[in-house]
Amino acid sequence: MLIIKRLKKTQESFLFETFFFWRSLCKNNASMHTDSCREKMEYTLLRENHIIEKGMSMRNPKKGFGQEKVLALLKRLIKYKQLYHEENPLFLRYPLTTIDEYIFYTKKNGFNIPEIESLFNQLAKDVNISTKPASGIIPRTKEDILKERNIDYSHFLESRHSIRYFSKNVPSQDLLDKALTLAQRTPSACNRQGWKVHQFIGSKCTDLLKWQGGARGFEEEPTVAFLVTANLRAFLHHEPFQAYVDGGMYAMSLIYAIHDVGLGSIPLSCGFQHSKISKLYKMFDIPKNEVPIEIIAVGEMLDSFNVAASSRKDISITTVKH
């Protein structure tokens, strides 16, 4: 009888959590009433802005790529200016600087984009972008990155970038195992270490990246991919989200461990709906008691390459002091 009562209580707890999670999604998810909330609009604009940076950081982007996306971004930035610019006058500087870089990049490749230039000039004249945040792409070399990562921790963090094209050499398993061993030092709730890592090499790596979809245009560049998952069997009824916390912490540790052993990487999100996740389970033989957290595509760095600037917010925006 006691066991039945406990089971019933656990089921009620799940229903309770499901209801409040659904209610929170309806209220706070950025797909709902996006432009009626400044924060939702800013987060989605940053996402759209990064798509432009990402395109410029590819190995061989198509000449004149992304014009429709840039036009759509500009139109939303104009709307943002009308709605929220007085509330947050610094926000527009980053996406506008990215578009400025995009115009220069595109014209350098022989494409004139008068409509984009006109909209950009119309917006930029009313927004002070004389102090430009890092945007667009940054040229990097393997030699400099490997040198900087060994100076101190701040250089280690600042020298890591998401890389979208690699050498065709497959990293040695010893090097990959070294990174995996380092990542095992990740803290976890009650030291349960509920994470799992599925390693894919060659064509299996490419198939995994094609499933994910965010690596379109460079799916065949990485030679290795780690799918980080978290085992739901490691957590109790009062920890419905702990798998994502522990799994996310492990994924970040693995990214830094990969950097430490001298390899390049790029993280690719697995925050998808069930219909897409169910295909992952079937296609790649992943147990259904594991929730996918992130894919980390890995490879040997080329001697020189471009990376997205991916400017970071000032801590005054992201820190709340109580």
CSV table of C-alpha atoms in Angstrom, one decimal:
chain,number,residue,atom,x,y,z
A,1,MET,CA,0.0,0.0,0.0
A,2,LEU,CA,2.8,2.4,0.9
A,3,ILE,CA,4.5,1.6,-2.5
A,4,ILE,CA,1.3,2.4,-4.4
A,5,LYS,CA,0.9,5.7,-2.5
A,6,ARG,CA,4.5,6.7,-3.4
A,7,LEU,CA,4.0,5.8,-7.0
A,8,LYS,CA,0.8,7.9,-7.1
A,9,LYS,CA,2.5,10.8,-5.5
A,10,THR,CA,5.4,10.6,-8.0
A,11,GLN,CA,2.9,10.5,-10.9
A,12,GLU,CA,1.1,13.6,-9.5
A,13,SER,CA,4.4,15.4,-9.2
A,14,PHE,CA,5.1,14.7,-12.9
A,15,LEU,CA,1.6,16.0,-13.9
A,16,PHE,CA,2.2,19.1,-11.7
A,17,GLU,CA,5.6,19.8,-13.3
A,18,THR,CA,4.2,19.2,-16.8
A,19,PHE,CA,1.4,21.7,-16.3
A,20,PHE,CA,3.7,24.5,-15.0
A,21,PHE,CA,6.3,23.8,-17.8
A,22,TRP,CA,3.5,24.1,-20.4
A,23,ARG,CA,2.3,27.3,-18.8
A,24,SER,CA,5.8,28.8,-18.7
A,25,LEU,CA,6.4,27.9,-22.4
A,26,CYS,CA,3.1,29.5,-23.4
A,27,LYS,CA,4.1,32.7,-21.6
A,28,ASN,CA,7.8,32.9,-22.1
A,29,ASN,CA,8.9,31.0,-25.2
A,30,ALA,CA,10.3,33.4,-27.9
A,31,SER,CA,8.0,31.9,-30.6
A,32,MET,CA,5.0,33.4,-28.8
A,33,HIS,CA,4.2,37.1,-29.3
A,34,THR,CA,7.8,37.6,-30.2
A,35,ASP,CA,7.9,41.3,-31.0
A,36,SER,CA,5.6,42.3,-28.2
A,37,CYS,CA,8.4,41.7,-25.7
A,38,ARG,CA,11.8,43.5,-26.0
A,39,GLU,CA,13.8,40.6,-24.6
A,40,LYS,CA,12.2,38.0,-26.9
A,41,MET,CA,12.8,40.3,-29.9
A,42,GLU,CA,16.4,40.9,-28.9
A,43,TYR,CA,17.2,37.2,-28.5
A,44,THR,CA,15.7,36.3,-31.8
A,45,LEU,CA,17.5,39.2,-33.6
A,46,LEU,CA,20.8,37.9,-32.2
A,47,ARG,CA,20.0,34.5,-33.5
A,48,GLU,CA,19.2,35.9,-37.0
A,49,ASN,CA,22.4,38.1,-36.8
A,50,HIS,CA,24.5,35.0,-36.0
A,51,ILE,CA,23.2,33.3,-39.2
A,52,ILE,CA,24.9,36.0,-41.2
A,53,GLU,CA,28.2,35.8,-39.3
A,54,LYS,CA,28.1,32.0,-39.6
A,55,GLY,CA,27.7,32.3,-43.4
A,56,MET,CA,30.7,34.5,-43.7
A,57,SER,CA,32.8,32.1,-41.6
A,58,MET,CA,32.3,29.1,-44.0
A,59,ARG,CA,35.2,27.8,-46.1
A,60,ASN,CA,33.7,28.7,-49.4
A,61,PRO,CA,30.4,30.6,-49.0
A,62,LYS,CA,28.4,31.2,-52.2
A,63,LYS,CA,29.0,34.6,-53.7
A,64,GLY,CA,26.1,36.9,-52.8
A,65,PHE,CA,24.7,34.5,-50.2
A,66,GLY,CA,22.2,35.4,-47.6
A,67,GLN,CA,20.6,38.5,-49.2
A,68,GLU,CA,17.0,37.5,-48.3
A,69,LYS,CA,18.0,36.8,-44.7
A,70,VAL,CA,19.9,40.1,-44.4
A,71,LEU,CA,16.9,42.0,-45.8
A,72,ALA,CA,14.5,40.3,-43.4
A,73,LEU,CA,16.9,41.1,-40.5
A,74,LEU,CA,17.1,44.8,-41.5
A,75,LYS,CA,13.3,45.1,-41.6
A,76,ARG,CA,13.1,43.6,-38.1
A,77,LEU,CA,15.8,45.9,-36.9
A,78,ILE,CA,13.9,48.9,-38.2
A,79,LYS,CA,10.8,47.6,-36.3
A,80,TYR,CA,13.0,47.2,-33.2
A,81,LYS,CA,14.2,50.8,-33.5
A,82,GLN,CA,10.6,52.0,-33.6
A,83,LEU,CA,9.6,49.9,-30.6
A,84,TYR,CA,12.5,49.6,-28.2
A,85,HIS,CA,15.5,51.6,-29.3
A,86,GLU,CA,14.9,54.2,-26.5
A,87,GLU,CA,14.8,51.5,-23.9
A,88,ASN,CA,18.1,49.9,-25.1
A,89,PRO,CA,20.0,52.3,-27.4
A,90,LEU,CA,23.1,50.1,-27.5
A,91,PHE,CA,21.5,46.9,-28.8
A,92,LEU,CA,21.4,47.8,-32.5
A,93,ARG,CA,25.1,48.4,-32.7
A,94,TYR,CA,26.1,44.7,-33.0
A,95,PRO,CA,23.7,43.6,-35.7
A,96,LEU,CA,24.2,46.8,-37.7
A,97,THR,CA,28.0,46.3,-37.5
A,98,THR,CA,27.5,42.7,-38.7
A,99,ILE,CA,25.5,43.9,-41.7
A,100,ASP,CA,28.1,46.6,-42.4
A,101,GLU,CA,30.7,43.8,-42.6
A,102,TYR,CA,28.4,41.7,-44.7
A,103,ILE,CA,28.0,44.6,-47.3
A,104,PHE,CA,31.8,45.0,-47.5
A,105,TYR,CA,32.3,41.3,-47.8
A,106,THR,CA,29.7,40.9,-50.5
A,107,LYS,CA,30.8,43.9,-52.6
A,108,LYS,CA,34.4,42.7,-52.3
A,109,ASN,CA,33.2,39.5,-54.0
A,110,GLY,CA,31.7,41.4,-56.9
A,111,PHE,CA,28.0,41.7,-55.8
A,112,ASN,CA,26.2,45.0,-55.6
A,113,ILE,CA,23.3,45.0,-53.1
A,114,PRO,CA,21.7,48.4,-53.4
A,115,GLU,CA,18.5,47.6,-51.5
A,116,ILE,CA,20.4,46.3,-48.5
A,117,GLU,CA,22.8,49.2,-48.6
A,118,SER,CA,19.9,51.7,-48.7
A,119,LEU,CA,18.0,50.1,-45.8
A,120,PHE,CA,21.3,49.9,-43.8
A,121,ASN,CA,22.2,53.5,-44.4
A,122,GLN,CA,18.7,54.6,-43.5
A,123,LEU,CA,19.0,52.8,-40.1
A,124,ALA,CA,22.6,53.5,-39.4
A,125,LYS,CA,22.3,57.3,-39.7
A,126,ASP,CA,20.1,57.3,-36.7
A,127,VAL,CA,22.1,54.8,-34.6
A,128,ASN,CA,25.7,55.6,-33.5
A,129,ILE,CA,27.9,52.7,-34.6
A,130,SER,CA,31.2,54.7,-34.4
A,131,THR,CA,32.2,52.4,-31.6
A,132,LYS,CA,31.9,49.1,-33.2
A,133,PRO,CA,31.7,45.8,-31.3
A,134,ALA,CA,33.5,42.8,-32.8
A,135,SER,CA,31.3,41.4,-35.6
A,136,GLY,CA,31.5,39.6,-38.9
A,137,ILE,CA,34.5,37.3,-39.2
A,138,ILE,CA,37.9,37.2,-37.7
A,139,PRO,CA,40.9,35.5,-39.4
A,140,ARG,CA,42.7,33.1,-37.1
A,141,THR,CA,45.7,30.7,-37.4
A,142,LYS,CA,46.3,27.3,-35.8
A,143,GLU,CA,49.7,28.4,-34.6
A,144,ASP,CA,48.3,31.5,-32.7
A,145,ILE,CA,45.4,29.5,-31.1
A,146,LEU,CA,47.7,26.7,-29.9
A,147,LYS,CA,50.2,29.3,-28.5
A,148,GLU,CA,47.5,31.4,-26.7
A,149,ARG,CA,45.7,28.5,-25.0
A,150,ASN,CA,48.9,27.8,-23.0
A,151,ILE,CA,49.4,31.3,-21.6
A,152,ASP,CA,46.8,31.5,-18.9
A,153,TYR,CA,43.1,30.7,-18.3
A,154,SER,CA,41.8,33.9,-19.8
A,155,HIS,CA,43.8,33.4,-23.0
A,156,PHE,CA,42.6,29.8,-23.0
A,157,LEU,CA,39.0,30.9,-23.0
A,158,GLU,CA,39.5,33.7,-25.5
A,159,SER,CA,41.4,31.6,-28.0
A,160,ARG,CA,38.6,29.0,-28.4
A,161,HIS,CA,36.3,29.5,-31.3
A,162,SER,CA,33.5,27.6,-33.1
A,163,ILE,CA,35.2,26.3,-36.3
A,164,ARG,CA,33.3,25.4,-39.5
A,165,TYR,CA,36.0,24.0,-41.7
A,166,PHE,CA,38.8,21.5,-40.9
A,167,SER,CA,41.7,19.4,-42.2
A,168,LYS,CA,40.6,16.0,-43.6
A,169,ASN,CA,42.9,14.2,-41.1
A,170,VAL,CA,41.0,12.2,-38.5
A,171,PRO,CA,42.3,13.0,-35.0
A,172,SER,CA,43.9,10.0,-33.2
A,173,GLN,CA,41.7,8.0,-30.8
A,174,ASP,CA,44.3,8.6,-28.1
A,175,LEU,CA,43.8,12.4,-28.5
A,176,LEU,CA,40.0,12.0,-28.4
A,177,ASP,CA,40.2,9.8,-25.4
A,178,LYS,CA,42.4,12.3,-23.6
A,179,ALA,CA,39.7,15.0,-24.1
A,180,LEU,CA,37.0,12.6,-22.9
A,181,THR,CA,39.0,11.7,-19.8
A,182,LEU,CA,39.5,15.4,-19.0
A,183,ALA,CA,35.8,16.0,-19.4
A,184,GLN,CA,35.1,13.3,-16.8
A,185,ARG,CA,36.1,15.9,-14.1
A,186,THR,CA,32.8,17.7,-14.7
A,187,PRO,CA,30.9,18.2,-11.4
A,188,SER,CA,27.5,16.5,-11.3
A,189,ALA,CA,24.6,16.2,-8.9
A,190,CYS,CA,25.7,13.8,-6.1
A,191,ASN,CA,28.5,12.6,-8.4
A,192,ARG,CA,26.1,10.5,-10.5
A,193,GLN,CA,27.8,11.3,-13.8
A,194,GLY,CA,24.7,10.6,-15.7
A,195,TRP,CA,26.1,11.7,-19.0
A,196,LYS,CA,26.8,9.5,-22.0
A,197,VAL,CA,28.9,10.2,-25.1
A,198,HIS,CA,28.3,8.6,-28.5
A,199,GLN,CA,31.2,8.9,-30.9
A,200,PHE,CA,30.8,9.0,-34.7
A,201,ILE,CA,33.5,9.1,-37.3
A,202,GLY,CA,33.5,9.6,-41.1
A,203,SER,CA,30.2,9.1,-42.9
A,204,LYS,CA,28.4,8.4,-39.7
A,205,CYS,CA,29.6,11.8,-38.4
A,206,THR,CA,28.2,13.5,-41.6
A,207,ASP,CA,24.9,11.7,-41.2
A,208,LEU,CA,24.5,12.9,-37.6
A,209,LEU,CA,25.3,16.5,-38.6
A,210,LYS,CA,22.8,16.3,-41.5
A,211,TRP,CA,20.1,15.1,-39.0
A,212,GLN,CA,20.9,18.0,-36.7
A,213,GLY,CA,20.5,20.5,-39.6
A,214,GLY,CA,22.4,23.4,-38.2
A,215,ALA,CA,25.6,22.5,-40.0
A,216,ARG,CA,24.1,22.9,-43.5
A,217,GLY,CA,27.0,23.9,-45.8
A,218,PHE,CA,29.7,22.3,-43.7
A,219,GLU,CA,28.4,18.9,-42.7
A,220,GLU,CA,31.3,17.1,-44.4
A,221,GLU,CA,34.0,19.2,-42.9
A,222,PRO,CA,34.3,17.7,-39.4
A,223,THR,CA,35.7,14.2,-39.2
A,224,VAL,CA,34.4,13.3,-35.7
A,225,ALA,CA,31.2,14.1,-33.8
A,226,PHE,CA,30.4,13.5,-30.2
A,227,LEU,CA,26.7,13.3,-29.3
A,228,VAL,CA,26.4,14.1,-25.6
A,229,THR,CA,23.3,12.7,-23.9
A,230,ALA,CA,22.1,12.5,-20.3
A,231,ASN,CA,20.6,9.3,-18.9
A,232,LEU,CA,17.1,10.0,-17.4
A,233,ARG,CA,17.6,6.9,-15.2
A,234,ALA,CA,20.2,8.8,-13.1
A,235,PHE,CA,17.6,11.3,-11.7
A,236,LEU,CA,14.7,11.3,-9.3
A,237,HIS,CA,11.1,12.7,-9.5
A,238,HIS,CA,12.1,16.0,-7.8
A,239,GLU,CA,14.8,16.5,-10.4
A,240,PRO,CA,12.9,16.7,-13.7
A,241,PHE,CA,15.4,19.1,-15.4
A,242,GLN,CA,18.6,17.9,-13.8
A,243,ALA,CA,19.6,15.7,-16.7
A,244,TYR,CA,19.8,18.8,-18.9
A,245,VAL,CA,21.8,20.7,-16.3
A,246,ASP,CA,24.4,17.9,-15.8
A,247,GLY,CA,24.5,17.1,-19.5
A,248,GLY,CA,25.0,20.7,-20.4
A,249,MET,CA,27.8,21.1,-17.9
A,250,TYR,CA,29.5,18.0,-19.2
A,251,ALA,CA,29.2,19.2,-22.8
A,252,MET,CA,30.9,22.5,-22.0
A,253,SER,CA,33.7,20.7,-20.2
A,254,LEU,CA,34.2,18.5,-23.3
A,255,ILE,CA,34.3,21.5,-25.6
A,256,TYR,CA,37.1,23.0,-23.4
A,257,ALA,CA,38.9,19.6,-23.2
A,258,ILE,CA,38.9,19.3,-27.0
A,259,HIS,CA,40.4,22.8,-27.1
A,260,ASP,CA,43.0,21.8,-24.5
A,261,VAL,CA,44.3,18.8,-26.6
A,262,GLY,CA,44.7,21.1,-29.6
A,263,LEU,CA,41.7,20.2,-31.7
A,264,GLY,CA,39.0,22.5,-33.1
A,265,SER,CA,35.2,22.0,-32.5
A,266,ILE,CA,31.8,23.5,-32.9
A,267,PRO,CA,28.8,22.8,-30.6
A,268,LEU,CA,25.4,22.1,-32.3
A,269,SER,CA,22.3,22.2,-30.2
A,270,CYS,CA,19.9,19.3,-29.7
A,271,GLY,CA,17.0,21.3,-28.3
A,272,PHE,CA,14.4,19.9,-30.6
A,273,GLN,CA,10.8,18.6,-30.4
A,274,HIS,CA,10.0,15.0,-29.8
A,275,SER,CA,9.2,14.3,-33.5
A,276,LYS,CA,12.8,15.1,-34.5
A,277,ILE,CA,14.4,13.5,-31.5
A,278,SER,CA,12.5,10.2,-32.2
A,279,LYS,CA,14.3,10.0,-35.6
A,280,LEU,CA,17.6,10.4,-33.8
A,281,TYR,CA,16.8,7.4,-31.6
A,282,LYS,CA,15.9,5.3,-34.6
A,283,MET,CA,18.6,6.4,-37.0
A,284,PHE,CA,21.6,6.2,-34.7
A,285,ASP,CA,20.5,3.5,-32.2
A,286,ILE,CA,20.4,5.8,-29.2
A,287,PRO,CA,18.6,4.4,-26.1
A,288,LYS,CA,15.3,6.2,-25.5
A,289,ASN,CA,16.1,6.7,-21.8
A,290,GLU,CA,18.8,9.2,-22.9
A,291,VAL,CA,18.0,12.8,-23.8
A,292,PRO,CA,20.2,14.4,-26.4
A,293,ILE,CA,22.0,17.5,-25.1
A,294,GLU,CA,24.5,18.6,-27.7
A,295,ILE,CA,26.5,17.5,-30.7
A,296,ILE,CA,30.1,18.5,-30.7
A,297,ALA,CA,31.7,18.3,-34.2
A,298,VAL,CA,35.5,17.9,-34.0
A,299,GLY,CA,38.5,18.1,-36.3
A,300,GLU,CA,42.1,19.1,-36.8
A,301,MET,CA,42.5,22.8,-37.5
A,302,LEU,CA,43.8,24.1,-40.7
A,303,ASP,CA,46.8,26.5,-40.6
A,304,SER,CA,44.5,29.5,-41.2
A,305,PHE,CA,40.8,30.0,-41.3
A,306,ASN,CA,38.0,32.5,-40.5
A,307,VAL,CA,35.7,32.4,-37.4
A,308,ALA,CA,32.5,34.3,-36.6
A,309,ALA,CA,33.2,37.2,-34.3
A,310,SER,CA,30.3,36.3,-32.0
A,311,SER,CA,30.5,39.4,-29.9
A,312,ARG,CA,29.6,38.9,-26.2
A,313,LYS,CA,27.3,41.0,-24.1
A,314,ASP,CA,28.7,43.2,-21.3
A,315,ILE,CA,28.4,41.6,-17.9
A,316,SER,CA,26.3,44.6,-16.8
A,317,ILE,CA,23.5,43.2,-19.1
A,318,THR,CA,23.7,39.6,-17.9
A,319,THR,CA,24.5,40.0,-14.2
A,320,VAL,CA,21.9,40.9,-11.6
A,321,LYS,CA,23.5,41.8,-8.2
A,322,HIS,CA,21.2,41.1,-5.2
